[in-house]
CSV table of C-alpha atoms in Angstrom, one decimal:
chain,number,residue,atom,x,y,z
A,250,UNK,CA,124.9,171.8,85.9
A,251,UNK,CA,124.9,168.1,87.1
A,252,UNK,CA,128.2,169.0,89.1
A,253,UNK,CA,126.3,172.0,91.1
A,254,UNK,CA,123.1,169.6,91.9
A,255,UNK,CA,124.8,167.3,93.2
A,256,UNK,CA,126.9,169.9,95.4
A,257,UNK,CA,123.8,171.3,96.3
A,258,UNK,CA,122.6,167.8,97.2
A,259,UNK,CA,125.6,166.9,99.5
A,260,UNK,CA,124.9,169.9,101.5
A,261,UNK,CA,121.8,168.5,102.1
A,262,UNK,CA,123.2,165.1,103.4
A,263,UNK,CA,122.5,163.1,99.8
A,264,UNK,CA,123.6,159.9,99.4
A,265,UNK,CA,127.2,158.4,98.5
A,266,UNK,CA,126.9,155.0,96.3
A,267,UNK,CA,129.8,152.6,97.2
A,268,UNK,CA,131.0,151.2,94.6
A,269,UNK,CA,131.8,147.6,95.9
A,270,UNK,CA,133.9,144.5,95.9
A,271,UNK,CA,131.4,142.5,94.5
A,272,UNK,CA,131.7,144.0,91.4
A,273,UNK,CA,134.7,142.9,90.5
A,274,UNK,CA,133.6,139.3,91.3
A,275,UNK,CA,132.9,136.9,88.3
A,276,UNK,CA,131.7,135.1,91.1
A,277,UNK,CA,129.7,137.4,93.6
A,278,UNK,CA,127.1,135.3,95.6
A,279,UNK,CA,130.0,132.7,95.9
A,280,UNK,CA,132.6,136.0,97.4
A,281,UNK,CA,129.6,136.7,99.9
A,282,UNK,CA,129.3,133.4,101.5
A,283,UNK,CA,133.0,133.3,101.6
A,284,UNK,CA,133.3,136.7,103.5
A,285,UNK,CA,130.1,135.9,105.4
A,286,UNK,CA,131.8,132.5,106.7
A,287,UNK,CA,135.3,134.6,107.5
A,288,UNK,CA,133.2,137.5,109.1
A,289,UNK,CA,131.7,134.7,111.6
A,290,UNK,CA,135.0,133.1,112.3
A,291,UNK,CA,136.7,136.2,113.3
A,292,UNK,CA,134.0,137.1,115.3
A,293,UNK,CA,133.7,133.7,117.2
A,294,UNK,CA,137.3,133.2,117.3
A,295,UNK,CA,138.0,136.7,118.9
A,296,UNK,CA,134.9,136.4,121.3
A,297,UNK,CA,136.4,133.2,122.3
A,298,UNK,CA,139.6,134.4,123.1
A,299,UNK,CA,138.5,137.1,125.3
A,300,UNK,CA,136.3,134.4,126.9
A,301,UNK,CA,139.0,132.3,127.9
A,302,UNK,CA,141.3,134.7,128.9
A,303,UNK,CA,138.4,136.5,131.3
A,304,UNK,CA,137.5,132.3,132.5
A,305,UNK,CA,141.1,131.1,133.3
A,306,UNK,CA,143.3,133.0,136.5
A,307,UNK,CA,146.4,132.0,134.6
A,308,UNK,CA,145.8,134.5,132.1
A,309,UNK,CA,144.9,137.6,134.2
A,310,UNK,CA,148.2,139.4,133.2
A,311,UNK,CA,149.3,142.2,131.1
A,312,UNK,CA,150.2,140.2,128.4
A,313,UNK,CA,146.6,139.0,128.2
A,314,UNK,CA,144.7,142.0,129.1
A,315,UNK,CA,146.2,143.8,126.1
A,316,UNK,CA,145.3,140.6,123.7
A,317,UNK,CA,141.7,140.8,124.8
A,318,UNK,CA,141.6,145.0,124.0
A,319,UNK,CA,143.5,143.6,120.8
A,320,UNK,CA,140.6,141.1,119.8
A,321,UNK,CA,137.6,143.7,121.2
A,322,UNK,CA,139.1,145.9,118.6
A,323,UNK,CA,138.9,143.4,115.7
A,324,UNK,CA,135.9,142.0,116.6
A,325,UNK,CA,134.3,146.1,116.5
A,326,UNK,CA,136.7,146.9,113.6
A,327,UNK,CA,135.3,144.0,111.4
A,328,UNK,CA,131.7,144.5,112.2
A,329,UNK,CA,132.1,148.5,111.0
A,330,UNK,CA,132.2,147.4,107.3
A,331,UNK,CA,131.5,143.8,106.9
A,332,UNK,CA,127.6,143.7,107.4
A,333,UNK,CA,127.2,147.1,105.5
A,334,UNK,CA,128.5,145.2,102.7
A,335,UNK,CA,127.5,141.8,102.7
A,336,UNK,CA,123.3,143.3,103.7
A,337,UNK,CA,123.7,145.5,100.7
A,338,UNK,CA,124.3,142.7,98.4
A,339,UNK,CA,121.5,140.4,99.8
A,340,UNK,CA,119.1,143.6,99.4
A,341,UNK,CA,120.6,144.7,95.9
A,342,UNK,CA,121.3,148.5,97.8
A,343,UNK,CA,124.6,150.1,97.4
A,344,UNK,CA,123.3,153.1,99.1
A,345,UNK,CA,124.8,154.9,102.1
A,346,UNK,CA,123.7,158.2,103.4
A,347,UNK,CA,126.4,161.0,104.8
A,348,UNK,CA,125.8,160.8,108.4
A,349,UNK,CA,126.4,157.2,108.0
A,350,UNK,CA,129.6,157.5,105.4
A,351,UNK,CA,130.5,159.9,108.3
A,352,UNK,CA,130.1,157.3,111.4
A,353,UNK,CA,131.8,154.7,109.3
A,354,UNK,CA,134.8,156.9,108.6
A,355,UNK,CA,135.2,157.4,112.0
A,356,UNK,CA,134.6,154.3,113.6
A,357,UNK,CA,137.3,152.3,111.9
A,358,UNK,CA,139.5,155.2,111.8
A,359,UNK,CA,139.2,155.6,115.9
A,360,UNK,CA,139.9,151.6,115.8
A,361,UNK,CA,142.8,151.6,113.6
A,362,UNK,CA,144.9,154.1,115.3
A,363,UNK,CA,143.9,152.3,118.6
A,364,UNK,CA,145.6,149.7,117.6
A,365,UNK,CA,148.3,151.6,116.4
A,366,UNK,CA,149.2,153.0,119.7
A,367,UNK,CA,147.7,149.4,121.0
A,368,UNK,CA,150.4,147.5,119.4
A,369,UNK,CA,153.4,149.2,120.7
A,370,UNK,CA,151.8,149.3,124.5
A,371,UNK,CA,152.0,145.8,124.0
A,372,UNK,CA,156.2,145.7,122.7
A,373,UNK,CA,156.8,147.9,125.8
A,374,UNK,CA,154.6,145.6,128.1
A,375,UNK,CA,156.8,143.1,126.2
A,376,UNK,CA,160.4,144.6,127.5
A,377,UNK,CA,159.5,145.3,130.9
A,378,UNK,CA,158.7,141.5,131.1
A,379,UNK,CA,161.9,140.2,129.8
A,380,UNK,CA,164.0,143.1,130.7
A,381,UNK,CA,163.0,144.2,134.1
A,382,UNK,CA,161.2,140.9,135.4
A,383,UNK,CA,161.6,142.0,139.1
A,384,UNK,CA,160.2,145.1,138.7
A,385,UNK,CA,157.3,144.1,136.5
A,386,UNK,CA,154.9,143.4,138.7
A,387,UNK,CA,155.4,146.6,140.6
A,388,UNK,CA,155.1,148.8,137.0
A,389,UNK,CA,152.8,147.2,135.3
A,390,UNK,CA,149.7,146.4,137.7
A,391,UNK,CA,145.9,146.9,137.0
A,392,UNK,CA,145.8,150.6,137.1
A,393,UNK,CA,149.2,151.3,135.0
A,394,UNK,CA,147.2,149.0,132.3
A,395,UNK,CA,144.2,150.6,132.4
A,396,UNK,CA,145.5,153.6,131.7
A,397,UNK,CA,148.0,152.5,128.8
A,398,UNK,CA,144.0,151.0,127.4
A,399,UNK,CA,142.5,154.1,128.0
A,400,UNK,CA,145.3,155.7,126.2
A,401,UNK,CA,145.3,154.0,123.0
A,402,UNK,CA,141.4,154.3,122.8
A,403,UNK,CA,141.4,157.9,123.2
A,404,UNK,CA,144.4,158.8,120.9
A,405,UNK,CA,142.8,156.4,118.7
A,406,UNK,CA,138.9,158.6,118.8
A,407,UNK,CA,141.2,162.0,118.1
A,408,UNK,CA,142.7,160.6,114.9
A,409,UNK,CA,139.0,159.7,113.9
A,410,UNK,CA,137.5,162.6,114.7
A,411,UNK,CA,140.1,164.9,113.0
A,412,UNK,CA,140.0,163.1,109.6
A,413,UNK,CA,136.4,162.7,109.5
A,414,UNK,CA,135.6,166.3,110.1
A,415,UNK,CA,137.4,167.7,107.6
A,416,UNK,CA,136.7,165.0,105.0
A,417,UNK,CA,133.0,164.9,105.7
A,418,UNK,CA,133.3,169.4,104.8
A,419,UNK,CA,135.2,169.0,101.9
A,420,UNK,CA,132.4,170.0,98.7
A,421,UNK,CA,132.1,166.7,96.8
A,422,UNK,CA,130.8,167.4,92.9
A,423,UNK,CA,132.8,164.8,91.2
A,424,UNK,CA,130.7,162.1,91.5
A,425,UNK,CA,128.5,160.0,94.2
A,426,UNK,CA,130.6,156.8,93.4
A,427,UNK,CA,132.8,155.9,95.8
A,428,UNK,CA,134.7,153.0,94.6
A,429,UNK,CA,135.5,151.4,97.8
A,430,UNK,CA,133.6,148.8,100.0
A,431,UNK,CA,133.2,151.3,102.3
A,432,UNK,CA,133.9,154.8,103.2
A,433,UNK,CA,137.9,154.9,103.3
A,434,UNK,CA,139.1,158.2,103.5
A,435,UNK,CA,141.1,158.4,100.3
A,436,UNK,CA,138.3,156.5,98.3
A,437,UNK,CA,136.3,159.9,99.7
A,438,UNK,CA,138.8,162.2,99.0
A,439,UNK,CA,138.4,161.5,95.0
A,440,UNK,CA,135.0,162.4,95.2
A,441,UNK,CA,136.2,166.5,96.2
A,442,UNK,CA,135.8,169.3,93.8
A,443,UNK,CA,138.2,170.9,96.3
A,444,UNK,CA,142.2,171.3,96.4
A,445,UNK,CA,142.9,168.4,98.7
A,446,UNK,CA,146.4,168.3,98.2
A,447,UNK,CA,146.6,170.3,101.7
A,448,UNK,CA,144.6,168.1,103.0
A,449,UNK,CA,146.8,164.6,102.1
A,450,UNK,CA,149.7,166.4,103.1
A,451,UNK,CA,148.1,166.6,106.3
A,452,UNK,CA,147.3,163.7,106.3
A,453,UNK,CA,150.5,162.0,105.8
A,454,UNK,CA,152.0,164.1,107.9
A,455,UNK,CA,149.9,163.0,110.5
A,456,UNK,CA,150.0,159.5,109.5
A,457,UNK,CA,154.2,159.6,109.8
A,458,UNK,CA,153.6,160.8,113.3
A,459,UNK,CA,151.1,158.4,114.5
A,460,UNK,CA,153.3,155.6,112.7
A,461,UNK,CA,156.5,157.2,113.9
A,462,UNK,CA,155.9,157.3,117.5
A,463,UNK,CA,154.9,153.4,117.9
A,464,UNK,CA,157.1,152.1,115.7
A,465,UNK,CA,160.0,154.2,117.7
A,466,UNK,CA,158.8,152.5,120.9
A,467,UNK,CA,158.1,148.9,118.8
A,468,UNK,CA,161.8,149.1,117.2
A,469,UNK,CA,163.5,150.6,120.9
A,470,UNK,CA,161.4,147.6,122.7
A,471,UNK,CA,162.7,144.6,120.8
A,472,UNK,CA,166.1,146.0,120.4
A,473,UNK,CA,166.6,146.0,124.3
A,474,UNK,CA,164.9,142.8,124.3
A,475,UNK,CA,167.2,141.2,121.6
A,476,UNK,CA,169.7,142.4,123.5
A,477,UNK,CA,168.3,141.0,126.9
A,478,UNK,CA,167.7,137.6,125.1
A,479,UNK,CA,171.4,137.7,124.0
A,480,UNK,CA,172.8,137.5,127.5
A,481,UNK,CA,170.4,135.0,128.5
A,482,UNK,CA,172.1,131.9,129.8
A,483,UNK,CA,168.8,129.5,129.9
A,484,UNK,CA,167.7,128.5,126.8
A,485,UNK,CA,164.4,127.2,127.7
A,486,UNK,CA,163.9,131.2,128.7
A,487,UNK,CA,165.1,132.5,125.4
A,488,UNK,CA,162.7,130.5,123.4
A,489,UNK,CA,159.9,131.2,125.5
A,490,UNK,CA,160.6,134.9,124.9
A,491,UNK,CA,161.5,134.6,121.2
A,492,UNK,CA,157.9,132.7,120.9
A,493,UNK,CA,156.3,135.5,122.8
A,494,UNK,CA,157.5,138.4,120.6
A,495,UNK,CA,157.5,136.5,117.1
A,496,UNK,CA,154.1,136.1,117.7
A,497,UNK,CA,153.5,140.3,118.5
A,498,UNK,CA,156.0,141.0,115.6
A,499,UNK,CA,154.1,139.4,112.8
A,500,UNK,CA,151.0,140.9,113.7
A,501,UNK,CA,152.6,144.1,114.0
A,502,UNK,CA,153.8,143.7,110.5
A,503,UNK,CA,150.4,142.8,108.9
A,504,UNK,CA,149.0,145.5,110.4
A,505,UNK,CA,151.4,148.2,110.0
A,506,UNK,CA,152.1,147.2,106.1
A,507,UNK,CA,148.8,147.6,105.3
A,508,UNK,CA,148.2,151.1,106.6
A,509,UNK,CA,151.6,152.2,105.2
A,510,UNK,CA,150.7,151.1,101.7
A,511,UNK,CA,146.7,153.0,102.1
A,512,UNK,CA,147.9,156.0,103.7
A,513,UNK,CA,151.6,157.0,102.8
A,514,UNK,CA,152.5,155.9,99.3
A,515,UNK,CA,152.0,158.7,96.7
A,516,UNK,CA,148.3,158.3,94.8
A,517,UNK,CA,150.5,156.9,91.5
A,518,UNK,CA,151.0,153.8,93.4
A,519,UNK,CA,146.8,153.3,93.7
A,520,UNK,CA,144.3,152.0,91.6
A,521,UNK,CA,140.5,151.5,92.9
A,522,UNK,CA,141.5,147.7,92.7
A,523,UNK,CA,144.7,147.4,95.0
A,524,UNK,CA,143.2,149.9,97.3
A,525,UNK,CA,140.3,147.5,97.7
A,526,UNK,CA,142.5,144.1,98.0
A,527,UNK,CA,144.7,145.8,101.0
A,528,UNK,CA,141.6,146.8,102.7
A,529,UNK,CA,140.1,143.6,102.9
A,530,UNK,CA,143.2,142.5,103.9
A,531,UNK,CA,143.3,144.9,107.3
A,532,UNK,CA,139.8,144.9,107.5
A,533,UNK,CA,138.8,141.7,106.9
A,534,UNK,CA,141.8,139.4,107.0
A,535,UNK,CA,143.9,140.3,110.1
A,536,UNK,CA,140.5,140.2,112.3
A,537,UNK,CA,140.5,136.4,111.7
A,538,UNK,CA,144.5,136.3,112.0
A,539,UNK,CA,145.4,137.7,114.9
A,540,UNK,CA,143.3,135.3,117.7
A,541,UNK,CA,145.2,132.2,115.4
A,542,UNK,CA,148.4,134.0,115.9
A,543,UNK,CA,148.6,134.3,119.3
A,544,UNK,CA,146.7,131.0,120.5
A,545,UNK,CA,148.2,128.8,118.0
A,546,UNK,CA,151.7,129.7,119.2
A,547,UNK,CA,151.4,130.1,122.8
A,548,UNK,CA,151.3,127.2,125.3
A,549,UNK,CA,149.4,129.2,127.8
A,550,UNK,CA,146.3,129.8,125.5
A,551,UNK,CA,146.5,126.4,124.5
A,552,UNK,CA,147.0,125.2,128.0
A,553,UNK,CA,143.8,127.3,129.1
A,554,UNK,CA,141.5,125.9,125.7
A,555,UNK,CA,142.4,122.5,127.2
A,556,UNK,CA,141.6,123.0,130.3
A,557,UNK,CA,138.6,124.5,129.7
A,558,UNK,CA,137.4,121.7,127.3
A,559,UNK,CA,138.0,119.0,129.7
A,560,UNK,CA,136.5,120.5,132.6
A,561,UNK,CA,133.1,120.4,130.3
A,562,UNK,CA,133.6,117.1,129.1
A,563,UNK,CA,133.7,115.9,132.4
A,564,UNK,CA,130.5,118.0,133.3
């Protein structure tokens, strides 16, 4: 009887209760300050990147312009689930409606396959810079990077509309607990009194493809670019390119490990409590890594921060 209230409920946009991180804290209020502190570093750290690179000329390039889409994303993807979290903590509620499970689910799914697709725009941007350096210029101007932008942020919406309208129909009479920090499709799915094993098929079907196709284009770009490296004769150039790509490669890594373990392993592999440590990982984590990644490692960042912090020193 319980199960068909709460059906009945759902239809009529009840709430979910998230579960939490928190509650697997001995330490909570100490976890909250910490993620609090990391949610404001990320933030500042990718605001301050797209800063410099909009301030200094040096840094209007491809190269650049896809770093600053890179960090817009992290800076949106954090902010998705972070303050959710930590305000329900501070106000004791771990309450959160449909509608708002629903925009949730679809904002960071829209922002995680953006940067799917985002990440291997950037290895192709990559290999027509070492590869074709002549012709660079010519393919890869303004427009041609707009577009590639564009791109990426629209395949990225159609991933997040597909999965959250099915998910958000499936009947949920399980339970409202949804032990997650926040409303991760396969946290959701456990909830269904439904068949999903369609449904995950599906999904990692569709997960395989939009995996498939960046990592064909990541693996074919550095391959030609090894390749291009190899033949080099200067080896002040093959550094600069090896420094260049390292710094792509590991975040392509981080980001792609994580989403491979949440959304492609078979459910015997998950428990409520790994699930939640490789989300706040992706979610929480790689936010704060990426800006350190690829400012710590690359002259021109560093060469712009130094500028800019001596031209207001002087003033």
């Amino acid at each position: 009887m319980a199960n068909i209230t709460w059906m009945v409920s759902h239809t009529g946009w009840s709430d979910f209760i998230l579960m939490g991180l928190f509650r697997q804290s001995k330490h909570p209020a100490l976890l909250c300050v910490v993620i609090f502190v990391v949610f404001l570093m990320a933030l500042s750290e990718n605001a301050f990147l797209i800063l410099l690179i909009h301030c200094d000329a040096h840094l209007h390039t491809p190269m650049y312009f896809f770093i600053s889409q890179l960090s817009l994303m992290d800076m949106v993807y954090i902010s998705v689930t972070v303050p959710k979290m930590l305000l329900d903590q501070v106000m004791g509620v771990n309450k959160i409606s449909a509608p708002e499970c629903g925009m949730q689910m679809f904002l960071y799914l829209t922002l995680a396959g953006s940067e799917f697709f985002l990440l291997a725009a950037m290895a192709y941007d990559r290999y027509m810079a070492i590869c074709h350096p002549l012709r660079y210029p010519v393919l890869m101007h303004r427009r041609a990077c707009l577009f590639l932008a564009s791109g990426c942020w629209f395949l990225g919406s159609v991933d997040g509309f597909t999965f959250t309208a099915i998910t958000m129909t499936l009947p949920f009479c399980r339970s409202q607990e949804i032990h997650h920090f926040f409303c991760e499709v396969p946290a959701v799915l456990n909830l269904s009194c439904s068949d999903t094993s369609l449904y995950e098929i599906f999904i990692y079907l569709c997960c395989v493809l939009m995996l498939l196709i960046p990592v064909t284009i990541i693996s074919s770009s550095y391959l030609l670019i090894l390749l291009t490296i190899h033949r080099m004769n200067s080896a002040e150039g093959r550094k600069k390119a090896f420094a260049t790509c390292s710094s792509h490669l590991t975040v392509v890594i981080l980001f792609y490990g994580a989403a491979i373990y949440t959304y492609m392993l078979p459910s015997s592999y998950h428990t409520p409590e790994k699930d939640m440590m490789v989300s706040v990982f992706y979610t929480i984590l790689t936010p704060v890594l990426n800006p350190l990644i690829y400012s710590l490692r690359n002259k021109d960042v560093m060469g712009a921060l130094k500028k800019m912090l001596t031209v207001r020193f002087v003033l």
